[in-house]
Amino acid sequence: MENQLTHEASAFINFRSYQFQDPRSYGYRWVDIKHLRIPAESGDAQELLAALIGHEQFRDDYAGGGVLPEGFRHGPYWLRLVTPDVYEAVSREKSAHILWGWVKQSGDVPYELEADLQQEVFDRLAAADHIHYLRGLGDEAIHDWGRVHEDFHEFVLIDRSAGRITLLVAADD
């Protein structure tokens, strides 16, 4: 199914683009969103996760290099160690709790940022049929310079009614 996923669009929310009371409290925080079209007759969640992991858009170290079609890193992890079984199915409530906790860990955020996050992140969480969260894979899975991220939260949203799988990464470095 890997070749049946089609990259449709991407969005990037950079917290530095917004006016904070104390900009130092937010450092280099961002959300990267990749949408891929899934075929109408797609498999179960495990098959979709495997297809996503196999897709070139998944080969992103999220450290400035962008998508590397021949890359062997994914975020802070060695790509070969990211498999469908390291994802945990989570509820909308749990995923929203994790993300809002990360967003607001240093206090309130500007209204404009909150509105953009609501539209690009939280409305998509609410619409998803299934949400999967990449669990921490442990020290042995972290690549040679993978500790550049202080926090790294990854969710995969499956929205069959929209015919879309969304890779959502919220991190800071």
PDB file of C-alpha atoms in Angstrom:
ATOM      1  CA  MET A   1       0.000   0.000   0.000  1.00  0.00           C
ATOM      2  CA  GLU A   2       3.053   2.279   0.376  1.00  0.00           C
ATOM      3  CA  ASN A   3       2.891   3.474  -3.207  1.00  0.00           C
ATOM      4  CA  GLN A   4      -0.845   4.063  -2.835  1.00  0.00           C
ATOM      5  CA  LEU A   5      -0.348   6.843  -0.294  1.00  0.00           C
ATOM      6  CA  THR A   6      -0.074  10.197  -2.041  1.00  0.00           C
ATOM      7  CA  HIS A   7       1.397  13.240  -0.339  1.00  0.00           C
ATOM      8  CA  GLU A   8      -1.346  15.833  -0.527  1.00  0.00           C
ATOM      9  CA  ALA A   9      -0.219  18.834   1.530  1.00  0.00           C
ATOM     10  CA  SER A  10       1.926  19.980   4.427  1.00  0.00           C
ATOM     11  CA  ALA A  11       1.662  22.696   7.041  1.00  0.00           C
ATOM     12  CA  PHE A  12       4.200  24.074   9.476  1.00  0.00           C
ATOM     13  CA  ILE A  13       3.346  26.120  12.559  1.00  0.00           C
ATOM     14  CA  ASN A  14       6.425  27.875  13.914  1.00  0.00           C
ATOM     15  CA  PHE A  15       5.827  29.347  17.371  1.00  0.00           C
ATOM     16  CA  ARG A  16       8.466  32.017  16.666  1.00  0.00           C
ATOM     17  CA  SER A  17       6.042  33.550  14.147  1.00  0.00           C
ATOM     18  CA  TYR A  18       3.736  34.693  16.967  1.00  0.00           C
ATOM     19  CA  GLN A  19       4.040  37.462  19.543  1.00  0.00           C
ATOM     20  CA  PHE A  20       4.545  36.081  23.047  1.00  0.00           C
ATOM     21  CA  GLN A  21       4.738  38.043  26.292  1.00  0.00           C
ATOM     22  CA  ASP A  22       8.081  36.346  26.928  1.00  0.00           C
ATOM     23  CA  PRO A  23       9.381  34.811  23.670  1.00  0.00           C
ATOM     24  CA  ARG A  24      12.240  33.070  25.488  1.00  0.00           C
ATOM     25  CA  SER A  25       9.775  30.767  27.201  1.00  0.00           C
ATOM     26  CA  TYR A  26       8.852  29.170  23.877  1.00  0.00           C
ATOM     27  CA  GLY A  27      12.286  28.698  22.323  1.00  0.00           C
ATOM     28  CA  TYR A  28      12.157  26.789  19.090  1.00  0.00           C
ATOM     29  CA  ARG A  29       8.788  25.056  19.253  1.00  0.00           C
ATOM     30  CA  TRP A  30       6.850  24.002  16.159  1.00  0.00           C
ATOM     31  CA  VAL A  31       4.278  21.615  14.691  1.00  0.00           C
ATOM     32  CA  ASP A  32       4.860  19.866  11.363  1.00  0.00           C
ATOM     33  CA  ILE A  33       1.821  18.364   9.624  1.00  0.00           C
ATOM     34  CA  LYS A  34       1.893  16.099   6.565  1.00  0.00           C
ATOM     35  CA  HIS A  35      -1.317  14.936   4.888  1.00  0.00           C
ATOM     36  CA  LEU A  36      -1.367  11.876   2.661  1.00  0.00           C
ATOM     37  CA  ARG A  37      -4.307  10.633   0.628  1.00  0.00           C
ATOM     38  CA  ILE A  38      -5.305   7.026   1.297  1.00  0.00           C
ATOM     39  CA  PRO A  39      -7.109   4.828  -1.225  1.00  0.00           C
ATOM     40  CA  ALA A  40     -10.811   4.203  -0.683  1.00  0.00           C
ATOM     41  CA  GLU A  41     -10.121   0.493  -0.251  1.00  0.00           C
ATOM     42  CA  SER A  42      -7.321   0.758   2.285  1.00  0.00           C
ATOM     43  CA  GLY A  43      -6.370  -1.780   4.904  1.00  0.00           C
ATOM     44  CA  ASP A  44      -6.584  -1.649   8.663  1.00  0.00           C
ATOM     45  CA  ALA A  45      -4.716   0.787  10.888  1.00  0.00           C
ATOM     46  CA  GLN A  46      -1.592  -1.425  11.100  1.00  0.00           C
ATOM     47  CA  GLU A  47      -1.367  -1.598   7.295  1.00  0.00           C
ATOM     48  CA  LEU A  48      -1.805   2.162   7.016  1.00  0.00           C
ATOM     49  CA  LEU A  49       0.907   2.751   9.633  1.00  0.00           C
ATOM     50  CA  ALA A  50       3.255   0.432   7.708  1.00  0.00           C
ATOM     51  CA  ALA A  51       2.498   2.275   4.471  1.00  0.00           C
ATOM     52  CA  LEU A  52       3.169   5.622   6.138  1.00  0.00           C
ATOM     53  CA  ILE A  53       6.475   4.422   7.614  1.00  0.00           C
ATOM     54  CA  GLY A  54       7.482   3.224   4.154  1.00  0.00           C
ATOM     55  CA  HIS A  55       6.600   6.513   2.470  1.00  0.00           C
ATOM     56  CA  GLU A  56       9.377   8.982   1.648  1.00  0.00           C
ATOM     57  CA  GLN A  57       7.577  11.775   3.571  1.00  0.00           C
ATOM     58  CA  PHE A  58       8.287   9.778   6.738  1.00  0.00           C
ATOM     59  CA  ARG A  59      12.045  10.122   6.188  1.00  0.00           C
ATOM     60  CA  ASP A  60      12.395  13.418   7.976  1.00  0.00           C
ATOM     61  CA  ASP A  61      14.762  14.055  10.879  1.00  0.00           C
ATOM     62  CA  TYR A  62      12.841  17.232  11.825  1.00  0.00           C
ATOM     63  CA  ALA A  63      16.120  19.018  12.413  1.00  0.00           C
ATOM     64  CA  GLY A  64      16.296  21.238   9.347  1.00  0.00           C
ATOM     65  CA  GLY A  65      17.179  18.705   6.665  1.00  0.00           C
ATOM     66  CA  GLY A  66      13.623  18.143   5.489  1.00  0.00           C
ATOM     67  CA  VAL A  67      12.456  14.977   3.785  1.00  0.00           C
ATOM     68  CA  LEU A  68      15.348  12.830   2.571  1.00  0.00           C
ATOM     69  CA  PRO A  69      14.012  10.069   0.263  1.00  0.00           C
ATOM     70  CA  GLU A  70      17.052   7.908   1.017  1.00  0.00           C
ATOM     71  CA  GLY A  71      17.218   8.980   4.676  1.00  0.00           C
ATOM     72  CA  PHE A  72      17.596   6.562   7.563  1.00  0.00           C
ATOM     73  CA  ARG A  73      16.423   8.785  10.434  1.00  0.00           C
ATOM     74  CA  HIS A  74      12.941   9.700  11.596  1.00  0.00           C
ATOM     75  CA  GLY A  75      12.857  12.475  14.164  1.00  0.00           C
ATOM     76  CA  PRO A  76      15.216  11.434  16.950  1.00  0.00           C
ATOM     77  CA  TYR A  77      15.049   7.733  15.977  1.00  0.00           C
ATOM     78  CA  TRP A  78      16.736   5.368  13.593  1.00  0.00           C
ATOM     79  CA  LEU A  79      14.117   4.739  10.908  1.00  0.00           C
ATOM     80  CA  ARG A  80      14.647   0.949  10.941  1.00  0.00           C
ATOM     81  CA  LEU A  81      13.401   0.835  14.553  1.00  0.00           C
ATOM     82  CA  VAL A  82      10.103   2.622  13.868  1.00  0.00           C
ATOM     83  CA  THR A  83       7.475  -0.027  13.137  1.00  0.00           C
ATOM     84  CA  PRO A  84       3.674  -0.079  13.355  1.00  0.00           C
ATOM     85  CA  ASP A  85       3.770  -1.914  16.679  1.00  0.00           C
ATOM     86  CA  VAL A  86       5.572   0.972  18.463  1.00  0.00           C
ATOM     87  CA  TYR A  87       2.478   3.134  18.027  1.00  0.00           C
ATOM     88  CA  GLU A  88      -0.166   3.169  20.730  1.00  0.00           C
ATOM     89  CA  ALA A  89      -3.830   3.749  19.881  1.00  0.00           C
ATOM     90  CA  VAL A  90      -4.970   6.740  21.943  1.00  0.00           C
ATOM     91  CA  SER A  91      -8.244   8.563  22.415  1.00  0.00           C
ATOM     92  CA  ARG A  92      -9.006  12.055  21.160  1.00  0.00           C
ATOM     93  CA  GLU A  93      -9.046  13.216  24.763  1.00  0.00           C
ATOM     94  CA  LYS A  94      -5.642  11.763  25.604  1.00  0.00           C
ATOM     95  CA  SER A  95      -4.022  13.117  22.447  1.00  0.00           C
ATOM     96  CA  ALA A  96      -5.490  16.589  23.034  1.00  0.00           C
ATOM     97  CA  HIS A  97      -4.339  16.466  26.670  1.00  0.00           C
ATOM     98  CA  ILE A  98      -0.763  15.586  25.634  1.00  0.00           C
ATOM     99  CA  LEU A  99      -0.645  18.299  22.981  1.00  0.00           C
ATOM    100  CA  TRP A 100      -2.262  21.086  25.021  1.00  0.00           C
ATOM    101  CA  GLY A 101       0.065  20.211  27.891  1.00  0.00           C
ATOM    102  CA  TRP A 102       3.045  20.576  25.559  1.00  0.00           C
ATOM    103  CA  VAL A 103       1.699  23.795  23.991  1.00  0.00           C
ATOM    104  CA  LYS A 104       0.917  25.507  27.296  1.00  0.00           C
ATOM    105  CA  GLN A 105       3.789  24.201  29.433  1.00  0.00           C
ATOM    106  CA  SER A 106       5.207  27.726  29.683  1.00  0.00           C
ATOM    107  CA  GLY A 107       1.873  29.502  30.090  1.00  0.00           C
ATOM    108  CA  ASP A 108      -0.759  30.975  27.854  1.00  0.00           C
ATOM    109  CA  VAL A 109      -0.198  31.304  24.126  1.00  0.00           C
ATOM    110  CA  PRO A 110      -1.213  34.151  21.818  1.00  0.00           C
ATOM    111  CA  TYR A 111      -4.760  34.008  20.489  1.00  0.00           C
ATOM    112  CA  GLU A 112      -3.554  33.750  16.862  1.00  0.00           C
ATOM    113  CA  LEU A 113      -1.407  30.712  17.654  1.00  0.00           C
ATOM    114  CA  GLU A 114      -4.201  29.054  19.587  1.00  0.00           C
ATOM    115  CA  ALA A 115      -6.578  29.629  16.644  1.00  0.00           C
ATOM    116  CA  ASP A 116      -4.079  28.185  14.143  1.00  0.00           C
ATOM    117  CA  LEU A 117      -3.455  25.164  16.363  1.00  0.00           C
ATOM    118  CA  GLN A 118      -7.188  24.646  16.766  1.00  0.00           C
ATOM    119  CA  GLN A 119      -7.711  24.623  12.997  1.00  0.00           C
ATOM    120  CA  GLU A 120      -4.639  22.657  11.927  1.00  0.00           C
ATOM    121  CA  VAL A 121      -4.237  20.282  14.870  1.00  0.00           C
ATOM    122  CA  PHE A 122      -7.124  19.984  17.298  1.00  0.00           C
ATOM    123  CA  ASP A 123      -9.969  20.038  14.761  1.00  0.00           C
ATOM    124  CA  ARG A 124      -8.157  17.242  12.905  1.00  0.00           C
ATOM    125  CA  LEU A 125      -7.803  15.240  16.113  1.00  0.00           C
ATOM    126  CA  ALA A 126     -11.548  15.608  16.670  1.00  0.00           C
ATOM    127  CA  ALA A 127     -12.327  14.384  13.142  1.00  0.00           C
ATOM    128  CA  ALA A 128      -9.974  11.382  13.146  1.00  0.00           C
ATOM    129  CA  ASP A 129     -11.368   7.862  13.272  1.00  0.00           C
ATOM    130  CA  HIS A 130      -8.153   6.545  14.819  1.00  0.00           C
ATOM    131  CA  ILE A 131      -5.221   8.261  16.526  1.00  0.00           C
ATOM    132  CA  HIS A 132      -1.886   6.585  17.124  1.00  0.00           C
ATOM    133  CA  TYR A 133       0.903   7.968  19.318  1.00  0.00           C
ATOM    134  CA  LEU A 134       4.553   7.092  18.835  1.00  0.00           C
ATOM    135  CA  ARG A 135       5.755   5.842  22.199  1.00  0.00           C
ATOM    136  CA  GLY A 136       9.258   6.639  23.356  1.00  0.00           C
ATOM    137  CA  LEU A 137      11.469   3.978  21.839  1.00  0.00           C
ATOM    138  CA  GLY A 138      14.250   4.103  24.417  1.00  0.00           C
ATOM    139  CA  ASP A 139      17.867   5.144  24.301  1.00  0.00           C
ATOM    140  CA  GLU A 140      18.966   2.398  21.902  1.00  0.00           C
ATOM    141  CA  ALA A 141      16.628   3.745  19.207  1.00  0.00           C
ATOM    142  CA  ILE A 142      17.923   7.334  19.335  1.00  0.00           C
ATOM    143  CA  HIS A 143      20.252   8.082  16.434  1.00  0.00           C
ATOM    144  CA  ASP A 144      23.697   9.662  16.672  1.00  0.00           C
ATOM    145  CA  TRP A 145      22.431  13.254  17.118  1.00  0.00           C
ATOM    146  CA  GLY A 146      18.790  12.549  17.921  1.00  0.00           C
ATOM    147  CA  ARG A 147      18.821  14.347  21.249  1.00  0.00           C
ATOM    148  CA  VAL A 148      18.536  17.708  19.488  1.00  0.00           C
ATOM    149  CA  HIS A 149      14.808  17.554  20.336  1.00  0.00           C
ATOM    150  CA  GLU A 150      13.883  18.379  23.913  1.00  0.00           C
ATOM    151  CA  ASP A 151      10.299  17.185  23.382  1.00  0.00           C
ATOM    152  CA  PHE A 152       9.093  15.078  20.469  1.00  0.00           C
ATOM    153  CA  HIS A 153       5.420  14.119  20.144  1.00  0.00           C
ATOM    154  CA  GLU A 154       4.216  12.260  17.093  1.00  0.00           C
ATOM    155  CA  PHE A 155       0.651  11.350  16.229  1.00  0.00           C
ATOM    156  CA  VAL A 156      -0.792   9.586  13.208  1.00  0.00           C
ATOM    157  CA  LEU A 157      -4.401  10.529  12.490  1.00  0.00           C
ATOM    158  CA  ILE A 158      -6.519   8.302  10.286  1.00  0.00           C
ATOM    159  CA  ASP A 159      -9.601  10.028   8.889  1.00  0.00           C
ATOM    160  CA  ARG A 160     -11.354   7.631   6.506  1.00  0.00           C
ATOM    161  CA  SER A 161     -14.215  10.014   5.749  1.00  0.00           C
ATOM    162  CA  ALA A 162     -11.671  12.541   4.422  1.00  0.00           C
ATOM    163  CA  GLY A 163      -9.612   9.755   2.817  1.00  0.00           C
ATOM    164  CA  ARG A 164      -6.528  10.994   4.625  1.00  0.00           C
ATOM    165  CA  ILE A 165      -3.777   9.935   6.979  1.00  0.00           C
ATOM    166  CA  THR A 166      -1.998  12.792   8.760  1.00  0.00           C
ATOM    167  CA  LEU A 167       1.442  12.683  10.323  1.00  0.00           C
ATOM    168  CA  LEU A 168       1.569  15.286  13.067  1.00  0.00           C
ATOM    169  CA  VAL A 169       4.848  16.068  14.844  1.00  0.00           C
ATOM    170  CA  ALA A 170       5.021  18.582  17.693  1.00  0.00           C
ATOM    171  CA  ALA A 171       8.541  19.229  18.926  1.00  0.00           C
ATOM    172  CA  ASP A 172      11.121  21.708  20.038  1.00  0.00           C
ATOM    173  CA  ASP A 173      14.817  21.919  19.633  1.00  0.00           C
TER     174      ASP A 173
END
